[in-house]
Coordinates of C-alpha atoms and ligand atoms in Angstrom, one line a residue:
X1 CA 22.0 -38.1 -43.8
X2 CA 18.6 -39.3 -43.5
X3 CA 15.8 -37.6 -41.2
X4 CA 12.3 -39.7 -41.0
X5 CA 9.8 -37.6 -39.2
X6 CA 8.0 -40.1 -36.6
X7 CA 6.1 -37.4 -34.9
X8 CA 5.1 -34.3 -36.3
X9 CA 2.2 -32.7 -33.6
X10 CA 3.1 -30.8 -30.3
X11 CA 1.7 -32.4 -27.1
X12 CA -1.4 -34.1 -26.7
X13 CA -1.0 -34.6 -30.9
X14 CA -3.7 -33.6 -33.5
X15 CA -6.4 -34.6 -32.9
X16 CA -6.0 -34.4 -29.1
X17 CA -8.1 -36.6 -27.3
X18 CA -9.9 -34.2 -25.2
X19 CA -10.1 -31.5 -27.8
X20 CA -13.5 -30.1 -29.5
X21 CA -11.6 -27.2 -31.4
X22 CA -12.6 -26.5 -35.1
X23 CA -9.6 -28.1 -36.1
X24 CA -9.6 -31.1 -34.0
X25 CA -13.2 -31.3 -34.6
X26 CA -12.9 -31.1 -38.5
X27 CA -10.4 -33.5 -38.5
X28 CA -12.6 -36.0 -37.5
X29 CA -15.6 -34.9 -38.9
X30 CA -13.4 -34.7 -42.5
X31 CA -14.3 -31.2 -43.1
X32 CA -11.0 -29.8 -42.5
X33 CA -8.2 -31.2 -45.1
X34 CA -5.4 -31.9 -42.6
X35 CA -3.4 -34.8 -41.3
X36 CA -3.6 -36.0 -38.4
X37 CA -0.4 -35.9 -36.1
X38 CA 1.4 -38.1 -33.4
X39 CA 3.9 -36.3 -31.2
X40 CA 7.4 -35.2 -32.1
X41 CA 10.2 -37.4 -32.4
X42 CA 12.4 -37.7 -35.7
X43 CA 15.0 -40.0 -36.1
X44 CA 18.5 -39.6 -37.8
X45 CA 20.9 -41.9 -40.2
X46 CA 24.1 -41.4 -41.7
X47 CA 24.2 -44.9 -43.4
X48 CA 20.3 -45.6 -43.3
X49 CA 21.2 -48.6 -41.0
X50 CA 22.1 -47.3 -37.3
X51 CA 19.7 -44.5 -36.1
X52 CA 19.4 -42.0 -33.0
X53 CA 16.1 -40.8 -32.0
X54 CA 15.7 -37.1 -31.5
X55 CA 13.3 -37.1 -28.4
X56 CA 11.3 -40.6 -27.7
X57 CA 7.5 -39.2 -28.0
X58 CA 4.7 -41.5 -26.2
X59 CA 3.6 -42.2 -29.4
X60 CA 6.9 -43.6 -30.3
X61 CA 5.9 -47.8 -30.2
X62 CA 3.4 -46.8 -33.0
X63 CA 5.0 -44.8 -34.7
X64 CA 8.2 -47.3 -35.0
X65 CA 5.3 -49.8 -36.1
X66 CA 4.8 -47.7 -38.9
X67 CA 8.2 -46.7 -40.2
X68 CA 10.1 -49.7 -41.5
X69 CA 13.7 -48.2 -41.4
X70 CA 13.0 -48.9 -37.5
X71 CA 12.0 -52.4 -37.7
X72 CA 14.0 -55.1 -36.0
X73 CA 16.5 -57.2 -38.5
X74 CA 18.5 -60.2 -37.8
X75 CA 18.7 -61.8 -34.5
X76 CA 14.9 -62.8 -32.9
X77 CA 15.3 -59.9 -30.5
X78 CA 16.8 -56.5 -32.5
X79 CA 16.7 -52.8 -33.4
X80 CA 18.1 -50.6 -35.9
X81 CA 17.7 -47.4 -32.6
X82 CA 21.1 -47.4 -31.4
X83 CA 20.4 -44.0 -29.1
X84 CA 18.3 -41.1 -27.8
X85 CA 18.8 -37.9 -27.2
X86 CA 16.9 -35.9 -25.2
X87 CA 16.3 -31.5 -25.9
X88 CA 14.3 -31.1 -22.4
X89 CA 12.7 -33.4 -20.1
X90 CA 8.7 -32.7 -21.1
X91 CA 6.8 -35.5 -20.7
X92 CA 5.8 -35.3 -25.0
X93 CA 9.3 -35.6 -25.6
X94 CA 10.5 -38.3 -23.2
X95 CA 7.6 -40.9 -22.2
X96 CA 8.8 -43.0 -25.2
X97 CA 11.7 -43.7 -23.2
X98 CA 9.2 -46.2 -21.3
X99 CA 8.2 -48.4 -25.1
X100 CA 11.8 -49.0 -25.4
X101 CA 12.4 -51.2 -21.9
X102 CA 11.9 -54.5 -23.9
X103 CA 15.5 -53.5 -25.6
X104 CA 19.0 -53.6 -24.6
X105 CA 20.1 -50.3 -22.2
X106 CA 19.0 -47.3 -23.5
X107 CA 22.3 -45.7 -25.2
X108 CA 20.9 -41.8 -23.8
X109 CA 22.2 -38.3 -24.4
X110 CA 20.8 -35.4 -22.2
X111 CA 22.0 -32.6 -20.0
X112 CA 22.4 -32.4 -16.2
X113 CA 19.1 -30.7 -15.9
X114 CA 17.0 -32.9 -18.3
X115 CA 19.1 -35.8 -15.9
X116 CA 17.8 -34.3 -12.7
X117 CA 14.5 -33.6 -13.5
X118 CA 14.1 -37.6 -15.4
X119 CA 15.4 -39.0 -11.7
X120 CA 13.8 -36.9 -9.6
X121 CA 10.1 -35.2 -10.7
X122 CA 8.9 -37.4 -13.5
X123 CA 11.9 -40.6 -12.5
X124 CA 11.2 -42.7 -15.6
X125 CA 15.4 -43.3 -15.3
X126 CA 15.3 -45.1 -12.0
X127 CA 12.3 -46.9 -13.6
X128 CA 14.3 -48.2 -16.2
X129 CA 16.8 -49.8 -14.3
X130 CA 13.9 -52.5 -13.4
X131 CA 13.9 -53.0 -16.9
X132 CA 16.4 -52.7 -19.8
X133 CA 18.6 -50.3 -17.8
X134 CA 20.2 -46.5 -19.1
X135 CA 23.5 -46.3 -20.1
X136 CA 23.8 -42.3 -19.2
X137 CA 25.9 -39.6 -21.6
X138 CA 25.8 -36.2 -20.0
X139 CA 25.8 -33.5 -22.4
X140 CA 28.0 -30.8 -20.5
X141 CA 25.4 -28.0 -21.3
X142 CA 25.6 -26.2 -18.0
X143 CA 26.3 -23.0 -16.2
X144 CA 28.6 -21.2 -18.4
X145 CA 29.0 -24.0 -21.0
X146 CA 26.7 -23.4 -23.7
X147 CA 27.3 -25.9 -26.6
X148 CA 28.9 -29.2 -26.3
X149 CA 30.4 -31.0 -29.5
X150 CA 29.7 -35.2 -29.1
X151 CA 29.8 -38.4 -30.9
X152 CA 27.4 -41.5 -30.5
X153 CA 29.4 -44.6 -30.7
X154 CA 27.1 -46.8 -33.0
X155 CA 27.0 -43.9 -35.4
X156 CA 30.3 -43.1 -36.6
X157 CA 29.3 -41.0 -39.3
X158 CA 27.8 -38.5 -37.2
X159 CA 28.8 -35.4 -35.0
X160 CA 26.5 -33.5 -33.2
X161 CA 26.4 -30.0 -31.1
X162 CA 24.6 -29.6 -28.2
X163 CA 23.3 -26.2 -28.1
X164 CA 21.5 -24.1 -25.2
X165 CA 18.3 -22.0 -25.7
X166 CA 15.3 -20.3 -24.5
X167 CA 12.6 -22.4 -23.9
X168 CA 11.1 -23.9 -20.9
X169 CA 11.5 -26.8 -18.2
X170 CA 8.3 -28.9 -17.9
X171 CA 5.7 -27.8 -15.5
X172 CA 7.1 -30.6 -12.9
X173 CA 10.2 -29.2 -12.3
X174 CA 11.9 -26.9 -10.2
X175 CA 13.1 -25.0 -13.3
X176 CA 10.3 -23.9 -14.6
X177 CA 9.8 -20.3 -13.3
X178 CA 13.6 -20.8 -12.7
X179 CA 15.5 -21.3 -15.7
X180 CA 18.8 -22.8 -16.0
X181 CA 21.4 -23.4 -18.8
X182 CA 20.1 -27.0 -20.4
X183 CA 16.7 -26.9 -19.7
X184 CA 16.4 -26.5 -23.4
X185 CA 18.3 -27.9 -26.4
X186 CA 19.0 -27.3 -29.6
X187 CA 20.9 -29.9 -31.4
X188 CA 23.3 -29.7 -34.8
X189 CA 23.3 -33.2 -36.7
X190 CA 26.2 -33.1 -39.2
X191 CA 26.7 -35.6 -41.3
X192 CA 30.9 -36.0 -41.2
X193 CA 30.9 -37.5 -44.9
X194 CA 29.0 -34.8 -46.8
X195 CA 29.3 -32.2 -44.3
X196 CA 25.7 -31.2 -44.7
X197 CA 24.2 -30.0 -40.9
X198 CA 20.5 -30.5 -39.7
X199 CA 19.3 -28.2 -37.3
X200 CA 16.7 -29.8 -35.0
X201 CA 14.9 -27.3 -32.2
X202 CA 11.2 -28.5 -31.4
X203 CA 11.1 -26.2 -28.6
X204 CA 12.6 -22.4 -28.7
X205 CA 11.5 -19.5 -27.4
X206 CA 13.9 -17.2 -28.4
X207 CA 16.2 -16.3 -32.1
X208 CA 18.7 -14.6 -30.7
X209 CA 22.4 -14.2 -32.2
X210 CA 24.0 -17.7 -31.4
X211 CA 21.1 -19.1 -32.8
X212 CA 21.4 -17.3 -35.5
X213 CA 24.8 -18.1 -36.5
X214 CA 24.1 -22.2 -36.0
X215 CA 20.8 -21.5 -38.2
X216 CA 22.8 -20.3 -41.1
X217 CA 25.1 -23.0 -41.5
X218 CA 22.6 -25.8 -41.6
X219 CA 21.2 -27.0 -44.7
X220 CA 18.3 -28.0 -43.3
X221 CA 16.4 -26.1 -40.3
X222 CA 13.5 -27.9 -38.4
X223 CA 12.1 -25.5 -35.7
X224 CA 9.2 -24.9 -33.0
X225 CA 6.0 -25.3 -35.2
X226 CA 3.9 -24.8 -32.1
X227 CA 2.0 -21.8 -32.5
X228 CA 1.1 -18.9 -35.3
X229 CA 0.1 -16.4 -32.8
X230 CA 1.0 -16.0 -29.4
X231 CA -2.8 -15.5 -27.5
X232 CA -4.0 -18.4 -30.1
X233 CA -4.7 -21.0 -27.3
X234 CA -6.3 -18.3 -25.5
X235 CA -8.5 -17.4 -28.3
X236 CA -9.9 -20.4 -29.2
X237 CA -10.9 -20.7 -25.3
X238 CA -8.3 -23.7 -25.3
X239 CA -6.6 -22.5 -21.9
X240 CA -5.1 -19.3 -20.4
X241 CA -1.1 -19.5 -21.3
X242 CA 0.7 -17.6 -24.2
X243 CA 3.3 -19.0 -26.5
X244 CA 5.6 -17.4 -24.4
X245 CA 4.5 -18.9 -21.4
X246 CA 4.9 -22.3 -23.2
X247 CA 8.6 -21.5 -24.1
X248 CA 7.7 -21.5 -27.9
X249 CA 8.5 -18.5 -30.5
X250 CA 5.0 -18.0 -32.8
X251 CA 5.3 -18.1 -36.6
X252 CA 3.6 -14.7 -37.4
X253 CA 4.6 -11.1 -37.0
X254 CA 8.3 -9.6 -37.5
X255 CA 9.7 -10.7 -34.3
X256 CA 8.4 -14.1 -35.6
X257 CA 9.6 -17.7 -36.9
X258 CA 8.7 -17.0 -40.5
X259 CA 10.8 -13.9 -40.3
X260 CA 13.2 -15.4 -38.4
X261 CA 14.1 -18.3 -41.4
X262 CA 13.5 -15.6 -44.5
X263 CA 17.6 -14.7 -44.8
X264 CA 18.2 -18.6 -44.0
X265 CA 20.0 -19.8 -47.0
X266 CA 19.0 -23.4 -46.2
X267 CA 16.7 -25.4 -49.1
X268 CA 14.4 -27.3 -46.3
X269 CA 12.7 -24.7 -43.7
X270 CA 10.6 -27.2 -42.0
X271 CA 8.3 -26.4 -39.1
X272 CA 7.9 -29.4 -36.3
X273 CA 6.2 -30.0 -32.7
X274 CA 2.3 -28.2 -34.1
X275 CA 0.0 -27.6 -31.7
X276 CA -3.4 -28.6 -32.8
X277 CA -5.1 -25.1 -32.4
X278 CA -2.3 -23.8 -35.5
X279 CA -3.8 -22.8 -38.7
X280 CA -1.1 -24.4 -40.6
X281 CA -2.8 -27.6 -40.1
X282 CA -5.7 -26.8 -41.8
X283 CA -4.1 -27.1 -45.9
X284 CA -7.1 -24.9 -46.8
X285 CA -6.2 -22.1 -44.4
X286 CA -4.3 -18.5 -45.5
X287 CA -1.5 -19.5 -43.0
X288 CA -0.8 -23.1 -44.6
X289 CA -0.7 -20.9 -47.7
X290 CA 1.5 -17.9 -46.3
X291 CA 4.2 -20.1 -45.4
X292 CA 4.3 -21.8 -48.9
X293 CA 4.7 -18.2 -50.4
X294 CA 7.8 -18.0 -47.6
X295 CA 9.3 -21.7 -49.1
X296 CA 7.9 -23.1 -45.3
X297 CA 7.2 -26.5 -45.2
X298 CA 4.9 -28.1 -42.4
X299 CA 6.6 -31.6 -41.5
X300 CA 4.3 -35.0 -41.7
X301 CA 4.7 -37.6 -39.9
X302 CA 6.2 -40.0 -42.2
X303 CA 7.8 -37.1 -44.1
X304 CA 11.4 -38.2 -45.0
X305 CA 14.3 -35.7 -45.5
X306 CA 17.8 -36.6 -47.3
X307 CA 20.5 -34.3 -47.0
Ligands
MLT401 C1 4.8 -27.9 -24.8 O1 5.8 -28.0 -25.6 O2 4.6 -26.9 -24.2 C2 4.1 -29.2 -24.7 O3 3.7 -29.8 -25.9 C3 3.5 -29.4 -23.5 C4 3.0 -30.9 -23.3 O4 3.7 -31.8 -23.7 O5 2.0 -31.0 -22.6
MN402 MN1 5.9 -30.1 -26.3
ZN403 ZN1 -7.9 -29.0 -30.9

């Protein structure tokens, strides 16, 4: 299996347009050493030919501009992106949809609640129907269904589990102070020839012990990157919400993601979806260090995985 990393930063990307911070700041100045990051969105290969998308950032028409795997081959109109999949409905993780209405319909994977909230408070789905059109795969992640196992037809070499966690709806919808089951993703990528499993979560809140067990079969794990401590945004006078509030799980302290991946037997512990007020960014910085000394990596965009 082959996992490109098109997007690497949480929303609004690093540097964010708006944002002064010392990080965003010392980016552009070039007195921080750090990459700078477009928004998350990998995409996954079992033959290196036919690929899904794992969230469609709004980054996503430059970032496919910069990743030749994705480039059209063949006929005068083509693409190598045979489907999406969608783990919520926030707006950094589904706006790309709207770069890919020059295509054929959109081959898309998401759950009733990531469906309701994409017709109805941010209806980019209707939109599309003015354009290349959706071609809609529910994900039965509902109620008391928690995981869902699925195929994608142009990728035979793949199967994938849908699985529910904590997180959050975006602040448009109805389920965002009223959670619901599918809200929030996680998905399983397993490659059917190898047998080797990718764990993909951008977005969780919570480790608790389903997520656990999932976690400990994949080979590699690429989870919420978003924060290192859970008042950072609030410290660096960046806005008033916690981690928690944002639906993400912070790398530092026990009850933390570091912690969390430490009895993972998995070779690649990558983080994903970085906020640009995290440390980690910043290669200089004891944190970006810390996580080296735990076998951590902090993904790129660009970074290519093979499993
Ligand atoms: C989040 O995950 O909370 C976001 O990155 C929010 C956003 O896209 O604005
Ligand atoms: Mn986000
Ligand atoms: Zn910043």
């Amino acid at each position: 299996m082959k996992i490109l990393v098109l997007g690497s930063g949480a929303g609004g990307g690093f540097p964010q347009w708006n944002c002064n911070c010392t990080q965003c700041a010392g980016l552009r100045s070039g007195t921080t050493r750090a990459r700078a990051r477009t928004q998350s969105s990998i995409a996954v290969s079992a033959d290196g030919e036919h690929w899904v998308l794992l969230n469609a950032s709004p980054d996503l028409g430059a970032q496919v501009r910069n990743q030749p795997a994705l480039h059209p081959r063949g006929s005068p109109r083509d693409t190598p992106i045979k489907a999406v999949v969608l783990m919520d409905a926030q707006i950094d993780h589904v706006t790309g949809l709207l770069s890919l209405r020059e295509g054929p319909p959109i081959e898309l994977y998401c759950t009733p609640c990531v469906f309701e909230d994409l017709t109805s408070g941010l209806p980019i789905l209707p939109t599309l129907q003015h354009y290349c059109g959706v071609h809609w795969h529910l994900l039965p992640v509902a109620g008391d269904d928690r995981r869902a196992e699925f195929r994608i037809g142009a990728l035979p070499g793949l199967r994938l589990h849908a699985l529910a966690i904590a997180g959050k709806a975006p602040p448009y919808s109805p389920h965002r102070h009223d959670p619901a089951v599918g809200d929030n993703i996680a998905l399983v990528v397993e490659d059917l020839a190898s047998g080797e499993r990718l764990f993909y979560a951008p977005g969780l809140a919570h480790i608790g012990d389903a997520e656990r067990e999932v976690m400990a079969g994949a080979s590699c794990v690429l989870v919420d990157g978003t924060f290192w401590t859970d008042d950072e945004m609030i410290a660096a006078g960046l806005g008033p919400h916690t981690a928690a509030d944002l639906g993400h799980l912070p790398q530092s302290g026990v009850q933390g993601m570091v912690a969390a991946l430490a009895p993972l037997s998995a070779p690649r512990k990558v983080l994903i979806h970085i906020n640009n007020s995290n440390p980690i960014l910043d290669e200089d910085s004891a944190q970006h260090r810390e996580l080296r000394r735990h076998g951590v990596e902090v993904a790129h965009d660009g970074m290519e995985i093979e499993l």
